[in-house]
Amino acid sequence: KIENGLEELKSSKELYEFKSEYLEGKKSKISGLMKEMKNIAPEERANYGKSVNELKEWALGRFQKVEEEMKERELQKKYESEKIDLTLPAEETAIGNLHPVTLIRKQLIDIFAGMGFEVYEGREIETDYYNFTALNTPQDHPARDMQDTFYLSPEFLLRTQTSAGQIHVMENKKPPIKILSPGRVFRSDDDATHSPMFHQMEGLVVDKNITLCDLKGMLDVLVQKIYGEGTTTRLRPSYFPFTEPSVEVDCSCFACGGKGCSLCKGTGWIEVLGAGIVNKRVLENCGIDSEEYSGFAFGIGLERIAMLKYGINNIKLLFGSDLRVLNQINEK
Ligand code: PHE
């Protein structure tokens, strides 16, 4: 019975149960046999005891052997199940993609770096002086109003434009200057195309004999690189306190090639950024001789460029973290 029983055991758990049933403790079968001693005729007892002991010895030996075999078998099974097939194709893991605003930011930095611009990251908390006064913004300009600007204290505010960085750069560096300043800006503004926080990229070039033609030439290259060959720009007069003259820059509609479509509302042109020749007063505020030097500056809204390029009609979609939106824009 022991022999057959042992053969049928399937796991070491069953083996140990079997052992305690037959061989261990007072209630085991072997103890039962020993207890039978009293019912055996006295002259038979010595023989009986010897046989039972031999049986016990034998059973323990068998048990040990089966235990070893069992352990070996279970180890093999474990190895088998843990075997790794290195030739299997790897499970695909989603690595995600860059956010559309990050894509545009990277793309623009690449383009401008190729033209010799250096990146200067300004500060998000500014004083009224850097964000407005040094940029020639009159005390009563509506942008200073509590409606548009987030004031942290009478002295500090969240910058409303990366133009604030222009001043820091010009205070610390003599021309030639060629910098690009990307970063977050903040305005009390909230609708389908405006968000209280968005990203701008400021460009500033100051050197001898810089004119609007230099700006226009650079912008043409820029829009061709972003929106494709054949895209051009046109400048419309505008107003910014820190540039004179100031221009609003349109690019020819890349969706319809300038013929007129829903994207450009039939005009063939799309407004992409603000720019101008740096106001002499701003140069002077930073200790740069405005007779010797001139410059141009431009400010690009990154969300706007991303929305146009990827056909996104609500700026909130860019900040919603909705993967159904973000997964559609899958560039490296
Ligand atoms: N700072 C301007 C804005 O936020 C953009 C701009 C930058 C215009 C540089 C002209 C020159 O709208």
XYZ file of C-alpha atoms and ligand atoms in Angstrom:
344
model
C 0.000 0.000 0.000
C 2.812 2.327 0.864
C 4.621 1.426 -2.338
C 1.565 2.062 -4.536
C 0.601 5.159 -2.582
C 4.011 6.680 -3.053
C 3.915 6.001 -6.772
C 0.692 7.939 -7.115
C 1.801 11.086 -5.318
C 1.867 14.163 -7.512
C 3.466 16.907 -5.459
C 5.680 17.333 -2.421
C 2.632 18.641 -0.557
C 0.897 15.275 -1.128
C 4.120 13.528 -0.184
C 4.293 15.185 3.215
C 0.618 14.502 3.856
C 1.278 10.881 2.972
C 4.253 10.795 5.317
C 2.309 12.095 8.279
C -0.561 9.688 7.540
C 1.691 6.631 7.452
C 4.863 7.329 9.323
C 4.668 10.246 11.722
C 3.095 10.752 15.099
C 0.843 8.706 17.327
C -2.030 8.560 14.873
C -0.007 7.317 11.917
C -0.566 3.881 10.429
C 2.825 2.673 11.640
C 2.040 3.667 15.240
C -1.271 1.815 14.778
C 0.683 -1.335 13.948
C 2.866 -0.888 17.059
C -0.226 -0.545 19.202
C -1.398 -3.907 17.884
C 1.521 -5.407 19.871
C -0.671 -6.081 22.902
C -2.964 -8.319 20.827
C -0.091 -10.430 19.588
C 0.800 -13.682 21.287
C 3.826 -13.083 23.609
C 6.070 -15.512 21.711
C 5.301 -13.718 18.433
C 5.879 -10.212 19.796
C 9.615 -10.025 19.192
C 9.186 -11.066 15.576
C 6.234 -8.763 15.089
C 8.095 -5.766 16.533
C 11.086 -6.505 14.345
C 8.921 -6.707 11.222
C 7.141 -3.487 11.968
C 10.473 -1.741 12.573
C 11.832 -3.121 9.331
C 8.725 -1.928 7.559
C 9.259 1.491 9.078
C 12.916 1.569 8.050
C 12.031 0.478 4.564
C 9.190 2.977 4.269
C 11.416 5.837 5.465
C 14.033 4.856 2.906
C 11.438 4.764 0.150
C 10.051 8.002 1.318
C 13.450 9.679 1.159
C 14.040 8.380 -2.340
C 10.631 9.510 -3.587
C 11.192 12.848 -1.913
C 14.450 13.333 -3.804
C 12.862 12.336 -7.097
C 9.902 14.575 -6.422
C 12.126 17.576 -5.655
C 14.135 17.003 -8.800
C 10.956 16.686 -10.874
C 9.490 19.868 -9.408
C 12.708 21.771 -9.985
C 12.723 20.667 -13.625
C 9.104 21.763 -13.958
C 9.996 25.154 -12.498
C 12.917 25.583 -14.897
C 10.661 24.554 -17.747
C 8.036 27.151 -16.871
C 10.585 29.894 -16.387
C 12.323 29.278 -19.646
C 12.654 32.440 -21.730
C 12.464 32.272 -25.484
C 14.662 35.105 -26.622
C 13.494 34.727 -30.188
C 9.874 35.673 -29.351
C 8.849 39.108 -30.615
C 8.789 41.684 -27.799
C 5.503 42.902 -26.446
C 4.801 46.368 -27.787
C 4.918 49.123 -25.198
C 3.432 52.526 -25.836
C 6.252 55.043 -25.624
C 4.018 58.039 -26.220
C 4.756 61.066 -28.355
C 5.839 64.605 -27.826
C 3.181 67.179 -27.070
C 2.252 69.339 -30.091
C 3.541 72.476 -28.365
C 6.819 70.706 -27.585
C 7.070 69.599 -31.212
C 6.623 73.164 -32.457
C 9.031 74.504 -29.866
C 11.694 71.989 -30.867
C 11.120 72.613 -34.535
C 11.396 76.390 -34.146
C 14.523 76.149 -31.995
C 16.087 73.921 -34.667
C 15.254 76.380 -37.427
C 16.527 79.409 -35.511
C 19.606 77.619 -34.209
C 20.436 76.990 -37.866
C 20.311 80.755 -38.398
C 22.686 81.359 -35.509
C 20.246 82.229 -32.710
C 21.107 81.412 -29.104
C 18.414 80.304 -26.668
C 17.835 82.432 -23.607
C 15.150 81.303 -21.176
C 13.863 84.270 -19.254
C 11.986 84.283 -15.979
C 8.266 83.716 -15.477
C 8.009 86.107 -12.555
C 8.907 89.614 -13.614
C 8.682 93.137 -12.337
C 6.522 95.790 -13.919
C 9.725 97.391 -15.170
C 10.862 94.463 -17.318
C 7.431 93.415 -18.512
C 6.155 96.911 -19.322
C 8.121 100.053 -18.481
C 11.435 99.166 -20.110
C 9.433 97.966 -23.107
C 8.100 101.481 -23.487
C 4.579 100.577 -22.352
C 2.789 103.717 -21.133
C 1.529 103.778 -17.535
C -2.054 103.884 -18.764
C -1.715 101.099 -21.356
C -4.674 98.684 -21.119
C -2.327 95.648 -20.921
C -1.270 96.755 -17.452
C -4.839 96.545 -16.306
C -5.678 93.937 -13.685
C -7.948 92.408 -16.340
C -5.013 91.283 -18.458
C -2.112 90.843 -16.095
C -1.802 88.521 -13.124
C -0.166 90.604 -10.413
C 1.504 88.684 -7.588
C 2.106 91.837 -5.551
C 2.367 95.546 -6.364
C 5.936 94.834 -7.491
C 5.829 91.374 -9.102
C 3.704 89.885 -11.850
C 3.565 86.819 -14.075
C 5.101 87.927 -17.359
C 2.497 88.554 -20.037
C 5.029 88.294 -22.876
C 8.458 86.828 -23.507
C 9.439 90.333 -24.656
C 10.450 90.916 -21.033
C 13.462 88.712 -21.794
C 14.667 91.197 -24.441
C 15.477 93.696 -21.721
C 17.473 91.230 -19.607
C 19.487 90.215 -22.650
C 20.199 93.763 -23.838
C 21.139 94.878 -20.330
C 23.745 92.146 -20.140
C 25.078 91.767 -23.653
C 26.379 94.217 -26.192
C 25.428 93.829 -29.889
C 25.597 91.808 -32.029
C 22.692 90.076 -30.306
C 20.749 87.181 -31.777
C 18.593 85.414 -29.236
C 15.541 83.258 -29.077
C 13.537 83.175 -25.877
C 10.881 80.490 -25.532
C 8.683 80.158 -22.482
C 5.376 80.312 -20.677
C 3.440 83.545 -20.484
C 0.308 84.393 -18.529
C -2.713 86.549 -19.238
C -6.172 86.842 -17.794
C -7.722 85.619 -21.002
C -9.889 82.559 -21.523
C -11.805 81.415 -24.601
C -11.494 78.926 -27.493
C -8.289 80.520 -28.780
C -6.900 82.018 -25.553
C -5.695 80.343 -22.412
C -4.490 82.009 -19.170
C -1.167 80.240 -19.700
C 0.365 79.780 -23.113
C 3.778 79.692 -24.763
C 5.589 82.306 -26.748
C 8.913 82.420 -28.475
C 10.611 85.751 -28.666
C 13.268 86.559 -31.198
C 15.617 89.518 -30.985
C 18.336 90.614 -33.357
C 20.384 93.747 -32.671
C 23.311 94.766 -34.814
C 24.449 97.501 -37.188
C 22.095 98.230 -40.102
C 19.292 95.836 -39.192
C 16.156 96.664 -41.170
C 12.640 95.401 -41.767
C 13.980 93.639 -44.884
C 16.142 91.422 -42.687
C 13.065 90.562 -40.663
C 10.984 89.804 -43.741
C 13.694 87.620 -45.278
C 14.061 85.624 -42.092
C 10.294 85.201 -41.700
C 9.958 83.882 -45.247
C 12.504 81.185 -44.493
C 10.733 80.444 -41.229
C 7.244 79.884 -42.691
C 8.650 77.783 -45.518
C 10.298 75.513 -42.985
C 7.167 75.217 -40.845
C 4.434 75.129 -43.456
C 6.258 74.032 -46.561
C 7.887 75.391 -49.727
C 6.050 78.192 -51.454
C 4.672 79.715 -48.243
C 5.384 83.444 -48.072
C 4.680 86.280 -45.658
C 3.157 89.711 -45.832
C 3.541 92.484 -43.274
C 0.648 94.650 -42.118
C 1.117 97.807 -40.054
C 0.355 97.305 -36.392
C 1.212 98.734 -33.010
C 3.369 97.519 -30.155
C 4.903 99.988 -27.690
C 8.338 98.352 -27.975
C 8.634 98.271 -31.768
C 8.471 101.103 -34.280
C 7.375 100.439 -36.925
C 5.366 97.432 -35.756
C 3.936 94.786 -38.014
C 1.482 91.948 -37.903
C 2.870 89.056 -39.937
C 0.592 86.915 -42.089
C 1.683 83.828 -43.963
C 0.073 82.676 -47.175
C -2.481 79.990 -46.391
C -0.743 76.623 -46.576
C -4.083 74.809 -46.682
C -5.309 76.336 -49.950
C -2.110 77.836 -51.331
C -3.547 81.335 -50.936
C -6.711 80.797 -52.969
C -9.025 81.125 -49.994
C -10.502 78.403 -47.795
C -12.171 77.940 -44.440
C -8.854 78.000 -42.563
C -7.943 81.460 -43.881
C -11.586 82.513 -44.014
C -11.358 83.104 -47.733
C -8.558 85.682 -47.453
C -5.643 83.487 -48.508
C -3.648 84.753 -45.498
C -3.239 83.640 -41.906
C -1.989 85.837 -39.096
C 0.959 84.154 -37.412
C 2.920 86.602 -35.293
C 3.734 90.144 -34.206
C 7.029 91.832 -34.914
C 8.775 95.092 -35.648
C 11.889 97.201 -35.486
C 13.003 97.590 -31.878
C 11.888 100.994 -30.631
C 14.893 103.284 -30.120
C 13.647 104.053 -26.639
C 13.883 100.361 -25.699
C 17.496 100.229 -26.933
C 18.300 103.372 -24.963
C 16.589 101.964 -21.835
C 19.125 99.149 -22.004
C 22.127 101.378 -22.655
C 22.488 100.524 -26.337
C 23.324 103.424 -28.673
C 20.319 103.666 -31.007
C 22.309 105.739 -33.515
C 24.844 102.984 -33.948
C 22.599 99.953 -33.628
C 19.164 98.845 -34.703
C 17.269 95.618 -34.311
C 14.145 93.654 -34.975
C 12.031 91.574 -32.619
C 9.240 89.125 -33.086
C 6.939 87.145 -30.827
C 5.404 83.835 -31.859
C 2.514 82.147 -30.054
C 3.389 78.451 -30.025
C -0.148 77.182 -29.390
C -1.361 79.210 -32.326
C 1.258 77.713 -34.652
C 0.461 74.206 -33.369
C -3.298 74.706 -33.775
C -2.863 75.876 -37.366
C -0.419 73.161 -38.273
C -2.341 70.268 -36.736
C -5.872 71.544 -37.350
C -6.842 72.000 -33.692
C -9.747 74.389 -33.237
C -9.784 74.865 -29.480
C -6.710 75.765 -27.441
C -8.078 73.825 -24.441
C -7.571 70.584 -26.371
C -3.836 71.226 -26.060
C -4.026 71.352 -22.269
C -6.608 68.629 -21.705
C -4.203 65.649 -21.713
C -6.783 63.736 -23.749
C -4.809 60.955 -25.429
C -7.382 60.670 -28.212
C -6.296 64.170 -29.250
C -2.597 63.904 -28.463
C -2.123 60.500 -30.122
C -3.245 61.926 -33.433
C -0.176 64.114 -33.583
C 2.597 61.642 -33.867
C 5.777 63.237 -35.127
C 9.252 62.678 -33.840
N 5.042 90.703 -27.228
C 4.061 90.782 -28.288
C 2.791 90.093 -27.833
O 2.783 89.444 -26.848
C 4.559 90.156 -29.557
C 5.714 90.882 -30.129
C 7.000 90.524 -29.813
C 5.534 91.939 -31.017
C 8.074 91.187 -30.373
C 6.569 92.600 -31.557
C 7.872 92.245 -31.244
O 1.787 90.179 -28.483
